[in-house]
PDB file of C-alpha atoms in Angstrom:
ATOM      1  CA  ILE A  81     -63.433  69.000   9.918  1.00  0.00           C
ATOM      2  CA  SER A  82     -66.200  66.740  11.088  1.00  0.00           C
ATOM      3  CA  GLY A  83     -66.229  63.259   9.595  1.00  0.00           C
ATOM      4  CA  GLN A  84     -62.621  63.430   8.404  1.00  0.00           C
ATOM      5  CA  PRO A  85     -60.056  61.124   9.982  1.00  0.00           C
ATOM      6  CA  ALA A  86     -57.623  62.860  12.282  1.00  0.00           C
ATOM      7  CA  VAL A  87     -54.136  63.379  10.963  1.00  0.00           C
ATOM      8  CA  LEU A  88     -51.615  62.186  13.472  1.00  0.00           C
ATOM      9  CA  GLY A  89     -48.016  63.275  13.372  1.00  0.00           C
ATOM     10  CA  GLY A  90     -45.038  64.288  15.356  1.00  0.00           C
ATOM     11  CA  ASP A  91     -42.665  67.151  15.812  1.00  0.00           C
ATOM     12  CA  THR A  92     -38.950  66.614  15.324  1.00  0.00           C
ATOM     13  CA  HIS A  93     -36.824  68.812  17.549  1.00  0.00           C
ATOM     14  CA  VAL A  94     -33.148  69.242  16.663  1.00  0.00           C
ATOM     15  CA  LEU A  95     -30.768  70.288  19.416  1.00  0.00           C
ATOM     16  CA  GLU A  96     -27.336  71.652  18.545  1.00  0.00           C
ATOM     17  CA  VAL A  97     -24.402  70.633  20.702  1.00  0.00           C
ATOM     18  CA  LEU A  98     -20.773  71.731  20.951  1.00  0.00           C
ATOM     19  CA  SER A  99     -18.992  68.401  20.525  1.00  0.00           C
ATOM     20  CA  SER A 100     -19.448  64.705  19.882  1.00  0.00           C
ATOM     21  CA  VAL A 101     -18.988  64.073  23.619  1.00  0.00           C
ATOM     22  CA  GLU A 102     -21.861  66.425  24.417  1.00  0.00           C
ATOM     23  CA  GLN A 103     -23.855  64.779  21.625  1.00  0.00           C
ATOM     24  CA  GLU A 104     -23.338  61.351  23.204  1.00  0.00           C
ATOM     25  CA  VAL A 105     -24.235  62.580  26.697  1.00  0.00           C
ATOM     26  CA  LEU A 106     -27.343  64.408  25.456  1.00  0.00           C
ATOM     27  CA  ALA A 107     -28.520  61.455  23.355  1.00  0.00           C
ATOM     28  CA  ASN A 108     -28.180  59.088  26.316  1.00  0.00           C
ATOM     29  CA  LEU A 109     -29.769  61.582  28.729  1.00  0.00           C
ATOM     30  CA  LEU A 110     -32.731  62.067  26.398  1.00  0.00           C
ATOM     31  CA  ARG A 111     -32.974  58.286  25.944  1.00  0.00           C
ATOM     32  CA  SER A 112     -33.473  57.878  29.687  1.00  0.00           C
ATOM     33  CA  HIS A 113     -36.279  60.472  29.578  1.00  0.00           C
ATOM     34  CA  VAL A 114     -38.109  59.239  26.450  1.00  0.00           C
ATOM     35  CA  PRO A 115     -40.999  57.621  28.391  1.00  0.00           C
ATOM     36  CA  THR A 116     -41.602  60.877  30.277  1.00  0.00           C
ATOM     37  CA  LEU A 117     -41.366  62.958  27.080  1.00  0.00           C
ATOM     38  CA  ILE A 118     -43.909  60.685  25.386  1.00  0.00           C
ATOM     39  CA  ALA A 119     -46.246  60.800  28.382  1.00  0.00           C
ATOM     40  CA  MET A 120     -46.042  64.612  28.577  1.00  0.00           C
ATOM     41  CA  THR A 121     -46.585  65.272  24.893  1.00  0.00           C
ATOM     42  CA  GLY A 122     -48.787  62.393  23.707  1.00  0.00           C
ATOM     43  CA  ARG A 123     -51.997  63.263  21.943  1.00  0.00           C
ATOM     44  CA  SER A 124     -54.902  60.899  21.619  1.00  0.00           C
ATOM     45  CA  ILE A 125     -57.731  61.797  19.307  1.00  0.00           C
ATOM     46  CA  ALA A 126     -61.170  60.264  19.704  1.00  0.00           C
ATOM     47  CA  ALA A 127     -64.237  60.633  17.529  1.00  0.00           C
ATOM     48  CA  ALA A 128     -66.600  63.472  18.427  1.00  0.00           C
ATOM     49  CA  GLY A 129     -69.025  62.530  21.158  1.00  0.00           C
ATOM     50  CA  SER A 130     -67.106  59.465  22.277  1.00  0.00           C
ATOM     51  CA  ALA A 131     -65.140  59.014  25.448  1.00  0.00           C
ATOM     52  CA  ARG A 132     -61.376  59.141  25.086  1.00  0.00           C
ATOM     53  CA  ASP A 133     -60.300  55.546  25.060  1.00  0.00           C
ATOM     54  CA  ARG A 134     -56.638  56.390  25.447  1.00  0.00           C
ATOM     55  CA  VAL A 135     -54.683  59.295  26.772  1.00  0.00           C
ATOM     56  CA  GLY A 136     -51.254  58.391  25.392  1.00  0.00           C
ATOM     57  CA  SER A 137     -49.802  58.758  21.920  1.00  0.00           C
ATOM     58  CA  ARG A 138     -51.962  57.260  19.198  1.00  0.00           C
ATOM     59  CA  TRP A 139     -49.380  58.462  16.660  1.00  0.00           C
ATOM     60  CA  LEU A 140     -46.566  56.384  18.180  1.00  0.00           C
ATOM     61  CA  SER A 141     -48.864  53.437  18.880  1.00  0.00           C
ATOM     62  CA  THR A 142     -49.500  53.050  15.141  1.00  0.00           C
ATOM     63  CA  SER A 143     -46.072  54.115  13.879  1.00  0.00           C
ATOM     64  CA  ARG A 144     -43.933  51.566  12.097  1.00  0.00           C
ATOM     65  CA  THR A 145     -41.016  53.980  11.742  1.00  0.00           C
ATOM     66  CA  HIS A 146     -40.067  54.515  15.385  1.00  0.00           C
ATOM     67  CA  LEU A 147     -37.774  52.392  17.498  1.00  0.00           C
ATOM     68  CA  ALA A 148     -36.815  52.880  21.104  1.00  0.00           C
ATOM     69  CA  ALA A 149     -33.477  54.651  21.394  1.00  0.00           C
ATOM     70  CA  ARG A 150     -30.437  52.571  22.286  1.00  0.00           C
ATOM     71  CA  TYR A 151     -27.516  53.461  24.523  1.00  0.00           C
ATOM     72  CA  LEU A 152     -24.668  54.939  22.515  1.00  0.00           C
ATOM     73  CA  ALA A 153     -21.146  54.402  23.802  1.00  0.00           C
ATOM     74  CA  SER A 154     -19.828  57.048  21.400  1.00  0.00           C
ATOM     75  CA  THR A 155     -21.090  59.359  18.681  1.00  0.00           C
ATOM     76  CA  ALA A 156     -17.653  60.552  17.564  1.00  0.00           C
ATOM     77  CA  PRO A 157     -17.401  60.372  13.761  1.00  0.00           C
ATOM     78  CA  GLN A 158     -14.461  57.959  13.962  1.00  0.00           C
ATOM     79  CA  HIS A 159     -16.506  55.545  16.134  1.00  0.00           C
ATOM     80  CA  LEU A 160     -20.011  56.004  14.725  1.00  0.00           C
ATOM     81  CA  GLU A 161     -19.693  53.381  11.974  1.00  0.00           C
ATOM     82  CA  ARG A 162     -18.649  50.775  14.549  1.00  0.00           C
ATOM     83  CA  VAL A 163     -21.526  51.785  16.813  1.00  0.00           C
ATOM     84  CA  LYS A 164     -23.962  51.450  13.881  1.00  0.00           C
ATOM     85  CA  ALA A 165     -22.544  48.031  12.994  1.00  0.00           C
ATOM     86  CA  GLU A 166     -22.956  46.864  16.593  1.00  0.00           C
ATOM     87  CA  LEU A 167     -26.567  48.108  16.728  1.00  0.00           C
ATOM     88  CA  ARG A 168     -27.290  46.368  13.431  1.00  0.00           C
ATOM     89  CA  ARG A 169     -25.714  43.109  14.630  1.00  0.00           C
ATOM     90  CA  HIS A 170     -27.015  43.105  18.215  1.00  0.00           C
ATOM     91  CA  ASP A 171     -30.385  44.907  17.979  1.00  0.00           C
ATOM     92  CA  GLY A 172     -31.288  44.643  14.291  1.00  0.00           C
ATOM     93  CA  ILE A 173     -31.304  48.423  13.846  1.00  0.00           C
ATOM     94  CA  ALA A 174     -30.067  49.231  10.366  1.00  0.00           C
ATOM     95  CA  LEU A 175     -30.732  52.982  10.472  1.00  0.00           C
ATOM     96  CA  LEU A 176     -30.154  55.231  13.471  1.00  0.00           C
ATOM     97  CA  ASP A 177     -32.702  57.723  12.151  1.00  0.00           C
ATOM     98  CA  ARG A 178     -35.534  55.307  13.011  1.00  0.00           C
ATOM     99  CA  MET A 179     -34.808  55.651  16.740  1.00  0.00           C
ATOM    100  CA  ASP A 180     -36.605  58.096  19.033  1.00  0.00           C
ATOM    101  CA  ILE A 181     -33.310  59.907  19.705  1.00  0.00           C
ATOM    102  CA  VAL A 182     -30.930  60.337  16.765  1.00  0.00           C
ATOM    103  CA  PRO A 183     -27.348  61.638  16.855  1.00  0.00           C
ATOM    104  CA  ASP A 184     -26.695  63.361  13.552  1.00  0.00           C
ATOM    105  CA  PHE A 185     -24.746  66.132  11.873  1.00  0.00           C
ATOM    106  CA  ALA A 186     -26.200  69.300  10.329  1.00  0.00           C
ATOM    107  CA  ASP A 187     -23.820  71.362   8.205  1.00  0.00           C
ATOM    108  CA  GLY A 188     -20.955  69.440   9.785  1.00  0.00           C
ATOM    109  CA  ALA A 189     -21.989  70.305  13.350  1.00  0.00           C
ATOM    110  CA  PRO A 190     -23.176  67.627  15.802  1.00  0.00           C
ATOM    111  CA  VAL A 191     -26.894  67.668  16.636  1.00  0.00           C
ATOM    112  CA  VAL A 192     -29.377  65.398  18.396  1.00  0.00           C
ATOM    113  CA  ALA A 193     -32.835  64.923  16.881  1.00  0.00           C
ATOM    114  CA  VAL A 194     -35.787  64.042  19.099  1.00  0.00           C
ATOM    115  CA  ARG A 195     -38.467  62.151  17.133  1.00  0.00           C
ATOM    116  CA  CYS A 196     -40.807  60.829  19.857  1.00  0.00           C
ATOM    117  CA  ILE A 197     -42.843  63.962  20.544  1.00  0.00           C
ATOM    118  CA  ASP A 198     -46.388  64.213  19.215  1.00  0.00           C
ATOM    119  CA  ALA A 199     -47.209  67.292  17.157  1.00  0.00           C
ATOM    120  CA  ALA A 200     -48.003  70.244  19.391  1.00  0.00           C
ATOM    121  CA  PRO A 201     -51.653  71.335  19.205  1.00  0.00           C
ATOM    122  CA  SER A 202     -50.756  74.921  20.035  1.00  0.00           C
ATOM    123  CA  LEU A 203     -47.872  77.354  20.033  1.00  0.00           C
ATOM    124  CA  ALA A 204     -47.811  77.227  23.836  1.00  0.00           C
ATOM    125  CA  ALA A 205     -47.396  73.438  23.771  1.00  0.00           C
ATOM    126  CA  ALA A 206     -44.580  73.706  21.207  1.00  0.00           C
ATOM    127  CA  ARG A 207     -42.822  76.224  23.465  1.00  0.00           C
ATOM    128  CA  ALA A 208     -43.243  73.919  26.454  1.00  0.00           C
ATOM    129  CA  HIS A 209     -41.722  71.009  24.500  1.00  0.00           C
ATOM    130  CA  ALA A 210     -38.797  73.212  23.449  1.00  0.00           C
ATOM    131  CA  LEU A 211     -38.213  74.413  27.033  1.00  0.00           C
ATOM    132  CA  VAL A 212     -38.122  70.872  28.423  1.00  0.00           C
ATOM    133  CA  LEU A 213     -35.659  69.808  25.735  1.00  0.00           C
ATOM    134  CA  ALA A 214     -33.528  72.915  26.300  1.00  0.00           C
ATOM    135  CA  ALA A 215     -33.380  72.134  30.035  1.00  0.00           C
ATOM    136  CA  LEU A 216     -32.175  68.608  29.290  1.00  0.00           C
ATOM    137  CA  ALA A 217     -29.606  69.985  26.833  1.00  0.00           C
ATOM    138  CA  LEU A 218     -28.301  72.333  29.541  1.00  0.00           C
ATOM    139  CA  ARG A 219     -28.095  69.394  31.950  1.00  0.00           C
ATOM    140  CA  ALA A 220     -26.043  67.452  29.377  1.00  0.00           C
ATOM    141  CA  ARG A 221     -23.715  70.422  28.883  1.00  0.00           C
ATOM    142  CA  ARG A 222     -23.133  70.649  32.651  1.00  0.00           C
ATOM    143  CA  LEU A 223     -22.436  66.905  32.858  1.00  0.00           C
ATOM    144  CA  VAL A 224     -19.828  67.208  30.112  1.00  0.00           C
ATOM    145  CA  ARG A 225     -18.289  70.276  31.748  1.00  0.00           C
ATOM    146  CA  ASP A 226     -17.983  68.293  35.012  1.00  0.00           C
ATOM    147  CA  GLY A 227     -16.422  65.327  33.194  1.00  0.00           C
ATOM    148  CA  LYS A 228     -19.421  63.033  33.727  1.00  0.00           C
ATOM    149  CA  ARG A 229     -21.374  60.749  31.444  1.00  0.00           C
ATOM    150  CA  VAL A 230     -24.860  59.220  31.560  1.00  0.00           C
ATOM    151  CA  GLY A 231     -25.072  55.585  32.633  1.00  0.00           C
ATOM    152  CA  ASN A 232     -26.760  52.886  30.616  1.00  0.00           C
ATOM    153  CA  VAL A 233     -30.362  52.454  31.759  1.00  0.00           C
ATOM    154  CA  PRO A 234     -31.478  48.882  30.978  1.00  0.00           C
ATOM    155  CA  GLN A 235     -33.117  48.730  27.531  1.00  0.00           C
ATOM    156  CA  ARG A 236     -35.938  46.455  28.686  1.00  0.00           C
ATOM    157  CA  LEU A 237     -36.924  48.904  31.433  1.00  0.00           C
ATOM    158  CA  LEU A 238     -36.981  51.832  28.999  1.00  0.00           C
ATOM    159  CA  GLU A 239     -39.002  49.900  26.421  1.00  0.00           C
ATOM    160  CA  GLU A 240     -41.544  48.823  29.014  1.00  0.00           C
ATOM    161  CA  ASN A 241     -41.940  52.376  30.327  1.00  0.00           C
ATOM    162  CA  ARG A 242     -42.075  53.707  26.750  1.00  0.00           C
ATOM    163  CA  ALA A 243     -44.928  51.299  25.954  1.00  0.00           C
ATOM    164  CA  ARG A 244     -46.771  52.375  29.103  1.00  0.00           C
ATOM    165  CA  ALA A 245     -46.360  56.056  28.169  1.00  0.00           C
ATOM    166  CA  ILE A 246     -47.622  55.433  24.626  1.00  0.00           C
ATOM    167  CA  ALA A 247     -50.675  53.614  25.955  1.00  0.00           C
ATOM    168  CA  ASP A 248     -51.526  55.677  29.026  1.00  0.00           C
ATOM    169  CA  GLY A 249     -49.807  59.064  28.743  1.00  0.00           C
ATOM    170  CA  LEU A 250     -49.582  60.891  32.053  1.00  0.00           C
ATOM    171  CA  ARG A 251     -51.627  58.125  33.682  1.00  0.00           C
ATOM    172  CA  ALA A 252     -48.805  55.641  33.048  1.00  0.00           C
ATOM    173  CA  ARG A 253     -47.191  53.993  36.013  1.00  0.00           C
ATOM    174  CA  PHE A 254     -43.526  53.516  35.215  1.00  0.00           C
ATOM    175  CA  VAL A 255     -41.490  50.577  36.433  1.00  0.00           C
ATOM    176  CA  LEU A 256     -38.460  51.685  38.424  1.00  0.00           C
TER     177      LEU A 256
END
């Protein structure tokens, strides 16, 4: 509707996994891909008739409820409270559900929620988001099957690339 402010929002995707080990691997794998996910899915809305001033995610740029995901050494229920305490003490994160990637449990089963994706403007875009996430989930399952884990990508590097993706979308130049 012309003259009305745009409503910005995001889509939360929840991926089911088979075990807490797979949950940990998937959460850390997704964490390493958050800047790319943001760049691919970011939506910037400009007023009618004006040039787009940004091509990244205006939703995440103004959000006060999103934090960059942290590396998780374990998501097993018996370790999760210690992991949360360490994140609270070291990074000041009191609630895991404020991070871009959230290990959680739905009906007792382990899941990973992805909270950094802008709302899809079309059904085709929503399908594309789901396919990319499904491919990463399959990659995590194969890593677990092969007895491998995902290494810890430096937090500063991820946060810098995340900020670039939020600001510039697909035009972002990531630091390696």
